[in-house]
Short mmCIF file of C-alpha atoms and ligand atoms in Angstrom, two decimals:
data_model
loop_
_atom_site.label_atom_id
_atom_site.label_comp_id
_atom_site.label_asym_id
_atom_site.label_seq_id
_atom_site.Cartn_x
_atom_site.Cartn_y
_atom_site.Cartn_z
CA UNK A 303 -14.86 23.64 18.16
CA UNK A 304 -12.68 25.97 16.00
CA UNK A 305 -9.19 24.59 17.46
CA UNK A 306 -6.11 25.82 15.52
CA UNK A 307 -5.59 24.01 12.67
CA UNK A 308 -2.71 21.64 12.21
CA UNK A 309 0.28 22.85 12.78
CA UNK A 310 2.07 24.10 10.71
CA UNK A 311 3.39 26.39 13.39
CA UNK A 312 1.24 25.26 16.11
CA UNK A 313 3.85 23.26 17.98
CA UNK A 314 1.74 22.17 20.81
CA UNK A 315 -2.22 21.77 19.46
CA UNK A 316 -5.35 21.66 21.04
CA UNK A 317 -7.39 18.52 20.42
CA UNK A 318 -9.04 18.48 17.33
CA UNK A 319 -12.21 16.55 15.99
CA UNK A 320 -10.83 15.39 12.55
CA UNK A 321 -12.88 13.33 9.56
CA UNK A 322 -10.66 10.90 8.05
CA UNK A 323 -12.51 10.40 4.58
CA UNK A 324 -11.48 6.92 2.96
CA UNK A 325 -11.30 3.62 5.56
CA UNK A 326 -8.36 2.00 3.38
CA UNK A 327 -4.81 0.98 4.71
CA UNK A 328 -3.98 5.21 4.85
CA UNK A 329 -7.10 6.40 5.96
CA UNK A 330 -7.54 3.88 9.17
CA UNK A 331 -3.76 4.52 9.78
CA UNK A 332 -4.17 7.86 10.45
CA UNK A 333 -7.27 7.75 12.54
CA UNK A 334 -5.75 5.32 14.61
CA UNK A 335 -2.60 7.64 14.87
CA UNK A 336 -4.44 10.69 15.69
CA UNK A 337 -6.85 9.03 18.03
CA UNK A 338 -4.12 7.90 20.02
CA UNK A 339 -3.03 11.23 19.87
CA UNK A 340 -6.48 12.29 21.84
CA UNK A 341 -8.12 13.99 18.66
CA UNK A 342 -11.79 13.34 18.18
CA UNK A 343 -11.87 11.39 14.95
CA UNK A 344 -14.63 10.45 12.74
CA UNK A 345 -13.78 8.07 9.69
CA UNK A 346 -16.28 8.03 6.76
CA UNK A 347 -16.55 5.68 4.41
CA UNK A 348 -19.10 5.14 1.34
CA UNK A 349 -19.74 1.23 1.94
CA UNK A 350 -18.60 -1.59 4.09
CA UNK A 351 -14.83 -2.10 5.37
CA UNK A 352 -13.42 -3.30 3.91
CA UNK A 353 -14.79 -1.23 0.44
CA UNK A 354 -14.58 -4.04 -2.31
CA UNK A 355 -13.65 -1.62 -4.68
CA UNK A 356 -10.67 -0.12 -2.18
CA UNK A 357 -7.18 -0.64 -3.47
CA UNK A 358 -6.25 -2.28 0.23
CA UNK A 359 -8.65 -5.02 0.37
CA UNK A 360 -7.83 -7.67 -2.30
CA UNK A 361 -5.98 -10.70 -0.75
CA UNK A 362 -2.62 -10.35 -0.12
CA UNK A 363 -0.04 -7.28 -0.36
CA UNK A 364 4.01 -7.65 -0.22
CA UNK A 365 5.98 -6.32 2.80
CA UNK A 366 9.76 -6.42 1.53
CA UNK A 367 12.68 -3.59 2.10
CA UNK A 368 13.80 -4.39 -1.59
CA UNK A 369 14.11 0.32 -2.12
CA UNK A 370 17.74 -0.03 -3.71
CA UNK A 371 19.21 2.75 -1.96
CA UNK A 372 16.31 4.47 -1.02
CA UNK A 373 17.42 4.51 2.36
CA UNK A 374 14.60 6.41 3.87
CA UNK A 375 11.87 3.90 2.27
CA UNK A 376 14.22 0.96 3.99
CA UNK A 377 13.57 2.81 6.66
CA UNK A 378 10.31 3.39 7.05
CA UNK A 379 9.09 0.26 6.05
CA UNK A 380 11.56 -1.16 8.86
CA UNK A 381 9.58 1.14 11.05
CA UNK A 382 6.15 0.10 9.87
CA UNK A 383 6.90 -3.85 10.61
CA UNK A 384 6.91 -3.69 14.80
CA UNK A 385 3.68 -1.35 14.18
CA UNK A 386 1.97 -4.30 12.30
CA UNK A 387 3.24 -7.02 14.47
CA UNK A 388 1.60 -4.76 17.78
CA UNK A 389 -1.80 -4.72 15.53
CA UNK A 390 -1.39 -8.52 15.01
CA UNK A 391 -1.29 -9.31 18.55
CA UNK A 392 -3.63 -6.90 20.10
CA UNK A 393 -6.34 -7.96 17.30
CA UNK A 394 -5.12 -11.91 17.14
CA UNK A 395 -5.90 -11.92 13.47
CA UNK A 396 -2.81 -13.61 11.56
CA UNK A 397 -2.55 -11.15 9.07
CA UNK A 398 0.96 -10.67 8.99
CA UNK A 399 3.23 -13.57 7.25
CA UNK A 400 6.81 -13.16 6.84
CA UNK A 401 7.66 -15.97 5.21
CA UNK A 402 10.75 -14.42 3.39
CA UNK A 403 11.19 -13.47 -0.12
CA UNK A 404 13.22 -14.31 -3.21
CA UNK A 405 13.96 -11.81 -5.82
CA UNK A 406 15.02 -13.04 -9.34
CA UNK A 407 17.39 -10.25 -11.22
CA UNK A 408 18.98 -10.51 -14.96
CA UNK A 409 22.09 -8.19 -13.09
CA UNK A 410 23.44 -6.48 -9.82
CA UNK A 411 25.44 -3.72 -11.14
CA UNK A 412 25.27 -0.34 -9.13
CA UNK A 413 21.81 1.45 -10.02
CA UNK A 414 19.78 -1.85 -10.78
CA UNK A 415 17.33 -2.09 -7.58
CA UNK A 416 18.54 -5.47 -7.31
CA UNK A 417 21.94 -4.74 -6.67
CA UNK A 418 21.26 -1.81 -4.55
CA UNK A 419 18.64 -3.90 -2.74
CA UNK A 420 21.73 -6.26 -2.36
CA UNK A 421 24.51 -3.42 -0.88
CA UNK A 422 21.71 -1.41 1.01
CA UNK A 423 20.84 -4.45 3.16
CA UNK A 424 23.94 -6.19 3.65
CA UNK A 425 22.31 -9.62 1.64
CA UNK A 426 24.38 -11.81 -0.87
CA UNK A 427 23.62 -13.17 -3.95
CA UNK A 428 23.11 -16.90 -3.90
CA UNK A 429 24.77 -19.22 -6.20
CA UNK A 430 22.77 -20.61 -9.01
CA UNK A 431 23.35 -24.37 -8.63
CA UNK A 432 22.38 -23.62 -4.37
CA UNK A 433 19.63 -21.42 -5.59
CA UNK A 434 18.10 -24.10 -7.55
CA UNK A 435 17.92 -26.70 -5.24
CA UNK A 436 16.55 -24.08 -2.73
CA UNK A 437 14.38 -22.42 -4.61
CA UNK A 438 13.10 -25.77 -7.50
CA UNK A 439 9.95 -23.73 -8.14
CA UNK A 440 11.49 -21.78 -10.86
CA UNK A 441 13.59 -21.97 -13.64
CA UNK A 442 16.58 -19.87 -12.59
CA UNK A 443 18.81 -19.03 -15.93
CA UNK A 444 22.86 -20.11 -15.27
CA UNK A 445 23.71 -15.63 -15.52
CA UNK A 446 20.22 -14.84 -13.06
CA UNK A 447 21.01 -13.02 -9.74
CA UNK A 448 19.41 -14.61 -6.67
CA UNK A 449 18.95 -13.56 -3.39
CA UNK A 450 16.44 -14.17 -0.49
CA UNK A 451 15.87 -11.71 1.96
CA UNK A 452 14.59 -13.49 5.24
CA UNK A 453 12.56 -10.23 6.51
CA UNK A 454 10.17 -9.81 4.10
CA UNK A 455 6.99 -11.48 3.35
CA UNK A 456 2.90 -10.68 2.93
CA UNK A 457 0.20 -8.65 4.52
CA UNK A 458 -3.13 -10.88 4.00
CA UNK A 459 -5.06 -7.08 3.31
CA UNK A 460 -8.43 -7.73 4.00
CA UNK A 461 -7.84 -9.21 6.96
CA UNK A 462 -5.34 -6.33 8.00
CA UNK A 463 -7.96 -3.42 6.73
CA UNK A 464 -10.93 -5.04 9.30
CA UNK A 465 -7.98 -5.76 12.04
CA UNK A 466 -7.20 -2.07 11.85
CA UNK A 467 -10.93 -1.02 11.57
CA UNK A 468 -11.10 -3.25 15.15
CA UNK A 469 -8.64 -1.32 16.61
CA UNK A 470 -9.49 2.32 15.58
CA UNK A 471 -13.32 1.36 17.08
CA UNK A 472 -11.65 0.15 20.50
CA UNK A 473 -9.97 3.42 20.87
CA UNK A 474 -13.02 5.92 20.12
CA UNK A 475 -12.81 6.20 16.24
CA UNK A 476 -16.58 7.42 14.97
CA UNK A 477 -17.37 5.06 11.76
CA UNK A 478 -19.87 6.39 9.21
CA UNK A 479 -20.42 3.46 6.68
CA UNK A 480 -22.81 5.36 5.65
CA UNK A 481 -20.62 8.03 4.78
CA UNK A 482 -19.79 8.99 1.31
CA UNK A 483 -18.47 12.67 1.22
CA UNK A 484 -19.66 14.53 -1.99
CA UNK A 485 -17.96 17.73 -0.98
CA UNK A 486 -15.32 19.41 1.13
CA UNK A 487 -15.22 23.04 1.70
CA UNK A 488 -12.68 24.79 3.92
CA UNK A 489 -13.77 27.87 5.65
CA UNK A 490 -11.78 30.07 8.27
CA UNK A 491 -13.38 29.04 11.27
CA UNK A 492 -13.41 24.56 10.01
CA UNK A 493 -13.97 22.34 6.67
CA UNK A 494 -17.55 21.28 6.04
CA UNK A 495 -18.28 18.02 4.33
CA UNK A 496 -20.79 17.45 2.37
CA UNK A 497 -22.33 13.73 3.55
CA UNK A 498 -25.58 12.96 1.85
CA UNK A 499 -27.79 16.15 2.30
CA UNK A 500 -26.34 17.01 5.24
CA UNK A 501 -23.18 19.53 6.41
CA UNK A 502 -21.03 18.11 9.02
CA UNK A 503 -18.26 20.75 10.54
CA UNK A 504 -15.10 19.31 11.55
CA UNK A 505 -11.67 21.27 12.59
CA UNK A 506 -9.77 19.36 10.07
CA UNK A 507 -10.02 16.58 7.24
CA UNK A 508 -7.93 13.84 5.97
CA UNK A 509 -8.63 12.87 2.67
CA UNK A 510 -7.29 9.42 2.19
CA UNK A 511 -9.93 8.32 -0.61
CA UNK A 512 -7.02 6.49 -2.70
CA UNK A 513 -7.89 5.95 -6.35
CA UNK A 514 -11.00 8.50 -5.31
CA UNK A 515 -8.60 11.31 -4.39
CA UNK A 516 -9.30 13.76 -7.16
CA UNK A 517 -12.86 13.24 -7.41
CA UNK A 518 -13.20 14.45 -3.70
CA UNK A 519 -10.28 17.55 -5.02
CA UNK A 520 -10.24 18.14 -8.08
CA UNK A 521 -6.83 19.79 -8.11
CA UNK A 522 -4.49 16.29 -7.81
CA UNK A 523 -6.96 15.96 -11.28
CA UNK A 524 -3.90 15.96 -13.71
CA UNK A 525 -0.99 14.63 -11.47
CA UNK A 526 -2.89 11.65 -9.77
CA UNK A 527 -2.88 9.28 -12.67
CA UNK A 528 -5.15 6.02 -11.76
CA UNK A 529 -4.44 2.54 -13.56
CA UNK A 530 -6.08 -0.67 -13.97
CA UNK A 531 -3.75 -3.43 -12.43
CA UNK A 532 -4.32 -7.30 -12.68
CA UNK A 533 -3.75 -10.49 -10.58
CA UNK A 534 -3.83 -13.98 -11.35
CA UNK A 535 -4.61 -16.63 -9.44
CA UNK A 536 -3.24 -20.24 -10.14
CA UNK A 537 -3.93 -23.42 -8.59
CA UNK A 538 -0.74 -25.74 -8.32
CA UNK A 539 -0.80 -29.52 -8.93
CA UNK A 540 -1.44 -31.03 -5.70
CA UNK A 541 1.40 -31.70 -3.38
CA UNK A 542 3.58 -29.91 -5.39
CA UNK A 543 6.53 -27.71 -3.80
CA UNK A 544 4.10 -24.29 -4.24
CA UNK A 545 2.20 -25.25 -1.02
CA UNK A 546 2.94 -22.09 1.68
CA UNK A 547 5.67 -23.22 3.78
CA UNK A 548 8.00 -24.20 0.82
CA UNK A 549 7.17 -21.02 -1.72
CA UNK A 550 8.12 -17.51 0.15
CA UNK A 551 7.31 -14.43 -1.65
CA UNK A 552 8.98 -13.90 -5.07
CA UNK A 553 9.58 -11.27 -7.34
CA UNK A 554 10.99 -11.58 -11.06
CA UNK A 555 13.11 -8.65 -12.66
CA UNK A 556 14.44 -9.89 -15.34
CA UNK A 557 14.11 -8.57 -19.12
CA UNK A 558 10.60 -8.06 -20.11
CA UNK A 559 9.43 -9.78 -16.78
CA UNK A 560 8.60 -7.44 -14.23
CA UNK A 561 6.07 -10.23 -12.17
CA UNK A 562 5.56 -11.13 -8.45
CA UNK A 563 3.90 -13.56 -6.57
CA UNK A 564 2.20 -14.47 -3.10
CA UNK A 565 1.54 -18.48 -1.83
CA UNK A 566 -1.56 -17.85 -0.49
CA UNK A 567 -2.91 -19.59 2.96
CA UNK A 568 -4.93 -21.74 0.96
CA UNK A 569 -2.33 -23.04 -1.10
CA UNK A 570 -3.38 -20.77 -4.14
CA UNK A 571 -0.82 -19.06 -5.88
CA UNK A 572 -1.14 -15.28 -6.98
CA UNK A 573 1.03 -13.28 -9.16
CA UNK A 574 0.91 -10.05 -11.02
CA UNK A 575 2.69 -7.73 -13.09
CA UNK A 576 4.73 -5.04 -12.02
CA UNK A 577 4.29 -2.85 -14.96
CA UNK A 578 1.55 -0.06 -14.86
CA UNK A 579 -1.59 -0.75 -16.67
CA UNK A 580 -3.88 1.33 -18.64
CA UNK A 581 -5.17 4.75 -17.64
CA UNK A 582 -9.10 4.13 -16.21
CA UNK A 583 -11.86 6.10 -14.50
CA UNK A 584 -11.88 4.93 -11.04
CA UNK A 585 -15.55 4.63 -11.70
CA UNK A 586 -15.69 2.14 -14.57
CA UNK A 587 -15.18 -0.78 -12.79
CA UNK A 588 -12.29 -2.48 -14.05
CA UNK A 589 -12.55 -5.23 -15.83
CA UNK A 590 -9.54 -7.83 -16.80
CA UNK A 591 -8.62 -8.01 -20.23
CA UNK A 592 -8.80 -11.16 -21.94
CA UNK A 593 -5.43 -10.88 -22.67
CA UNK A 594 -4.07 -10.48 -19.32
CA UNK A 595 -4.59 -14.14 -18.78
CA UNK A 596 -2.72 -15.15 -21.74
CA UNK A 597 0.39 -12.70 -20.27
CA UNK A 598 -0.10 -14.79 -17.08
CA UNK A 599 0.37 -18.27 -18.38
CA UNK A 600 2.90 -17.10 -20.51
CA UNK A 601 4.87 -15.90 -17.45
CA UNK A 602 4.74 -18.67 -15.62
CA UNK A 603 5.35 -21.44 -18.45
CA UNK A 604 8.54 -19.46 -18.42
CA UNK A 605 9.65 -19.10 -14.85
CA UNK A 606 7.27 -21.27 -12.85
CA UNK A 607 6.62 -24.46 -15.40
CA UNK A 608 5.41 -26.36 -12.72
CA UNK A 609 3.42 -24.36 -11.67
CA UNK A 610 1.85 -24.10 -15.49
CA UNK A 611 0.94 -27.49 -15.32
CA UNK A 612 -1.59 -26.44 -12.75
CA UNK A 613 -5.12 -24.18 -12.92
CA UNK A 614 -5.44 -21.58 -13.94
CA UNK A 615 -7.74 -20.05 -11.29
CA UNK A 616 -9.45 -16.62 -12.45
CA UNK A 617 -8.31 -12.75 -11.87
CA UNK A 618 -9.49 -9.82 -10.71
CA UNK A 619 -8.18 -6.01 -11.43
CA UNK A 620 -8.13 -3.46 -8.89
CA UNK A 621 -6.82 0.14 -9.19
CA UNK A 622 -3.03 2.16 -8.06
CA UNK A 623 -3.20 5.96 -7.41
CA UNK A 624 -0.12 7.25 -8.80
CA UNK A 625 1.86 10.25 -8.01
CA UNK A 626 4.38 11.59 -11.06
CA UNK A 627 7.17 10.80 -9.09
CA UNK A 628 5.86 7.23 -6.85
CA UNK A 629 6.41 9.11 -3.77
CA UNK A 630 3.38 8.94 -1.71
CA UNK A 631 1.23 12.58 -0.53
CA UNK A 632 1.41 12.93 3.32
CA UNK A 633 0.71 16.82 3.31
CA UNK A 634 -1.91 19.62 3.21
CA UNK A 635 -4.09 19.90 0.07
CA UNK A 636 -2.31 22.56 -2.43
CA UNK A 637 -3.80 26.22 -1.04
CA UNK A 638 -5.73 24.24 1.84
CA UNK A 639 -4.93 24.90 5.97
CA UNK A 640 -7.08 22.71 7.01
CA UNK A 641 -7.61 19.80 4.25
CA UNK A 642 -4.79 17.09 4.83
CA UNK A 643 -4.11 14.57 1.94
CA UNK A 644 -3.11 10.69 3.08
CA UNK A 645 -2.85 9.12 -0.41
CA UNK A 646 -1.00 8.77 -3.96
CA UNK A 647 0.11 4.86 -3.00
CA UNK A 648 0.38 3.63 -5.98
CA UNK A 649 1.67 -0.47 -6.25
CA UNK A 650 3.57 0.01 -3.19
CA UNK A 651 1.34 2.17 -0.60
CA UNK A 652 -0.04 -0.98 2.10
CA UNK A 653 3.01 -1.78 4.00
CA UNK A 654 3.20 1.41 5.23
CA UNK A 655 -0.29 1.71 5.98
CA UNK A 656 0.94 1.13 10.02
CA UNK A 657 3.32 4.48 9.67
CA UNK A 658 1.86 6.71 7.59
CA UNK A 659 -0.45 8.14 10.19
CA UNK A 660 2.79 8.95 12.36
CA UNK A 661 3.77 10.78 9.33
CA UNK A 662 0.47 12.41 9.20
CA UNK A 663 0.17 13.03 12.78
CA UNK A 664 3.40 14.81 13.35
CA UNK A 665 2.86 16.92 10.27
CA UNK A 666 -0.57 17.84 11.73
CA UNK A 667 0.39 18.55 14.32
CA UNK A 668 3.35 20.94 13.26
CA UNK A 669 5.97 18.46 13.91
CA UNK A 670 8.51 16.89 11.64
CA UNK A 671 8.59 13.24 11.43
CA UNK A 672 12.02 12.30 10.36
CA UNK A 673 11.17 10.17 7.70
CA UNK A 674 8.06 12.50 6.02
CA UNK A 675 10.07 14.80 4.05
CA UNK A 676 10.18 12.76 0.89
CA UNK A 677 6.01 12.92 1.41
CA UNK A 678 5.62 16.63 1.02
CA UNK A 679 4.13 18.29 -1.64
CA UNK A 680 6.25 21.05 -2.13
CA UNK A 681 6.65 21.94 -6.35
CA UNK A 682 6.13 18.06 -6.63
CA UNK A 683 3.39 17.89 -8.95
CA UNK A 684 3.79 21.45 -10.97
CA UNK A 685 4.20 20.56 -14.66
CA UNK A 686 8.11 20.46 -15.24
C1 FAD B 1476 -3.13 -4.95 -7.69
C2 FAD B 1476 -2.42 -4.18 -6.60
C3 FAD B 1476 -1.30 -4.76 -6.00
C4 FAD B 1476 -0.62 -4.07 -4.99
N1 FAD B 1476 0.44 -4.68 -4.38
C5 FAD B 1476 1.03 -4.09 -3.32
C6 FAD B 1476 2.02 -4.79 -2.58
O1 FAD B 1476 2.35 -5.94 -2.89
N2 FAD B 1476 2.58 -4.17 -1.50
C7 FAD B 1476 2.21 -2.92 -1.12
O2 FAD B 1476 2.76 -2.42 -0.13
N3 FAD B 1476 1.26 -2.23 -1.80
C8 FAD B 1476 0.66 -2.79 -2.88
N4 FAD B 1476 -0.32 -2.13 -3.58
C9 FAD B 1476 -0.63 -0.74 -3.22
C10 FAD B 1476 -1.57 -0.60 -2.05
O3 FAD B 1476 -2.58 -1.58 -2.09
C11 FAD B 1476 -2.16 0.80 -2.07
O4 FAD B 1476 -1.13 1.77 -2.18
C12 FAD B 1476 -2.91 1.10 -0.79
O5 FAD B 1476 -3.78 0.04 -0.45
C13 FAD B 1476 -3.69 2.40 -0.94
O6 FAD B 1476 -4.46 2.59 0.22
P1 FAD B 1476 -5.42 3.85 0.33
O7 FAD B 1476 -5.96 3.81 1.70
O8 FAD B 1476 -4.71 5.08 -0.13
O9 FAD B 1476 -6.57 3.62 -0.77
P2 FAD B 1476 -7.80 2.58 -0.78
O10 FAD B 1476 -7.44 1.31 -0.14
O11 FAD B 1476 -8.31 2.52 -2.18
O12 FAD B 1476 -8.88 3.27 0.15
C14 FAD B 1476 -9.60 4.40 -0.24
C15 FAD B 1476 -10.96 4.30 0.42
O13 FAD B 1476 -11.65 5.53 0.24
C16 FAD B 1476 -13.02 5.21 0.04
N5 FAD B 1476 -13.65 6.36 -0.60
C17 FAD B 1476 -13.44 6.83 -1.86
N6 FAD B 1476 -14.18 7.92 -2.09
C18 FAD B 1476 -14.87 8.17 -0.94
C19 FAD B 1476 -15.79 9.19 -0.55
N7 FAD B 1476 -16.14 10.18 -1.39
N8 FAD B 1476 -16.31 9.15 0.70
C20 FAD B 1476 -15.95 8.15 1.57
N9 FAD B 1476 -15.08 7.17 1.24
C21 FAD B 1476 -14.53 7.18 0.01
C22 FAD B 1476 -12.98 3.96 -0.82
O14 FAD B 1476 -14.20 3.27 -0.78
C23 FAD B 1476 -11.83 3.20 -0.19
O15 FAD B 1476 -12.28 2.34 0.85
C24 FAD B 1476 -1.04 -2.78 -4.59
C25 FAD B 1476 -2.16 -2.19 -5.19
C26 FAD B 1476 -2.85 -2.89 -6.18
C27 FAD B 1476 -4.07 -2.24 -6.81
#
């Protein structure tokens, strides 16, 4: 069709037909964004949705405003949560649960994210004798800072990923499960991908291929760093007080402990570590070290004990796409006009999934979304 390319400096755009490569939480975002937009969009993806190996299917992903005083991720996050609620209605899946979450801190002075959290949002710390009696699940030290935040809570993923995969195909979205890219090459007149031995033509492309981003473009090779993180699964004691309705979300800063934690629908409990794992080849599949488990049990024997005197129920790994600097890529492809990047989420990326197309969107089509600037590449990944 050979429609101007996104716009930088095409203020009002012609419709284009755009491939969205990658069907995770960034990729479907964006197709449905631009699809409601009018754009012809095709999404390919190299399996089914959701991909077990994508980083947005797993079980269960936080939704909390916890950015210190990051007030444009507050924002934007704020801005994601009606977006998500729509999707939950007009695809009656009950994928959205915010049951509230607790975060345990060792302090609240200025520049901890706890006490930032605290000032940004206008919450107070709870007493420790109140927050023990609310919260009997864990072993709060006398000098901990508590505080529950009402608003946040968790995305069940999977079940969000095929919601949104729903939606995108009621509004006109072209899936190709079939479709794992091997190439993209931009020309003047479109981009060509490369899908099995064939050379599809497309106006523009989205490349929201997550842990997979620098195999598809090779130049995010040295500042897309991708790490093996893993989740544990525990089983509590039978009509204990970790069934869902009396556990909200949790998070632990405190010390060493950097941990989190979801009450699952089924009454399992997961939790995983904050801290960034080893370095891996998106390709390996990752595997859970044995000593992960041990790290698990340790953690909760410490904070959750009786929750320790329950099962421990089995882990998996799955993989973050990190930028140098956590921000996520919502931008053209360094030297690219018409190769668009949706990606770099690292542990924080799906709660956003339901606004980063907006972001995309606007930028594509030469408008300025008011909270994308932070998501430009600019000089953000030249070597310092
Ligand atoms: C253990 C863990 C815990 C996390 N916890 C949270 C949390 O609590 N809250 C939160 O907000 N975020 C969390 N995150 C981060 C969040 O899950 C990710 O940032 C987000 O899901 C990334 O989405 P994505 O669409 O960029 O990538 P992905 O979901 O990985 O999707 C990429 C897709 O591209 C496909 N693909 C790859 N190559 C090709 C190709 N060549 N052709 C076609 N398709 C291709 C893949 O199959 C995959 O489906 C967590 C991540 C992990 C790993």
């Amino acid at each position: 069709m050979g429609a101007q390319p996104h716009g930088v400096g095409a203020r009002h755009p012609l419709t284009m037909r755009i491939a969205v490569v990658g069907c995770g939480v960034f990729g479907l975002g964006c197709a449905i964004a631009l699809r409601e937009r009018g754009h012809e969009v095709t999404v390919f993806e190299r399996g089914p949705i959701p991909h077990p190996r994508a980083a947005s299917t797993d079980v269960s992903r936080t939704i909390q405003r916890l950015y210190g005083d990051r007030h444009d991720y507050i924002a934007l996050v704020q801005a994601a949560e009606p977006v998500w609620r729509r999707w939950q209605a007009e695809s009656r899946v009950n994928f959205y649960l915010p049951i509230g979450h607790v975060f345990l801190a060792s302090g609240q002075d200025r520049g901890t994210r706890a006490g930032d959290s605290m000032r940004s949002l206008g919450l107070a710390p709870i007493p420790v004798a109140e927050a023990r009696a609310r919260f009997p699940q864990f072993a709060i030290p006398e000098d901990a800072t508590v505080f529950f935040d009402d608003w946040g809570g968790y995305l069940v993923s999977a079940d969000a990923v095929s919601a949104m995969a729903n939606l995108a195909e009621g509004l006109g979205v072209i899936f190709r499960e079939d479709g794992g890219v091997g190439t993209i090459d931009e020309r003047t007149s479109g981009v060509d991908l490369g899908v099995g031995d064939r050379t599809l033509r497309f106006d523009l492309a989205v490349v929201a291929t997550g842990a997979w981003l620098p195999t598809l473009l090779p130049v995010f090779r040295d500042s897309i760093a991708v790490t093996r993180q893993c989740v544990a699964f525990f089983d509590p004691v039978p009509g204990s007080e970790h069934l869902p309705g009396a556990l909200p979300v949790f998070a632990i800063d405190s010390g060493p402990d950097r941990w989190y934690g979801h009450p699952l629908r089924d009454g399992r409990i997961k939790i995983a570590d904050n801290d960034l794992g080893a370095i891996v080849d998106p390709d390996d599949a990752p595997e859970v070290p044995t000593a992960f488990a041990d790290s698990a049990r340790a953690f909760v024997g410490r904070w959750m004990p009786g929750l320790a005197e329950g099962r421990y129920a089995g882990s998996r790994a799955c993989l973050y796409a990190n930028t140098p600097d956590n921000d996520f890529i919502v931008d053209l492809a360094p030297g690219h006009r018409r190769v668009f990047v949706a990606g770099g989420g690292g542990g924080h990326g799906f709660k956003f999934g339901a606004i980063v197309g907006e972001i995309a969107a606007d930028r594509i089509e030469g408008r300025d979304h008011p909270l994308g600037e932070r998501f430009r590449l600019g000089a953000r990944l030249s070597p310092p």
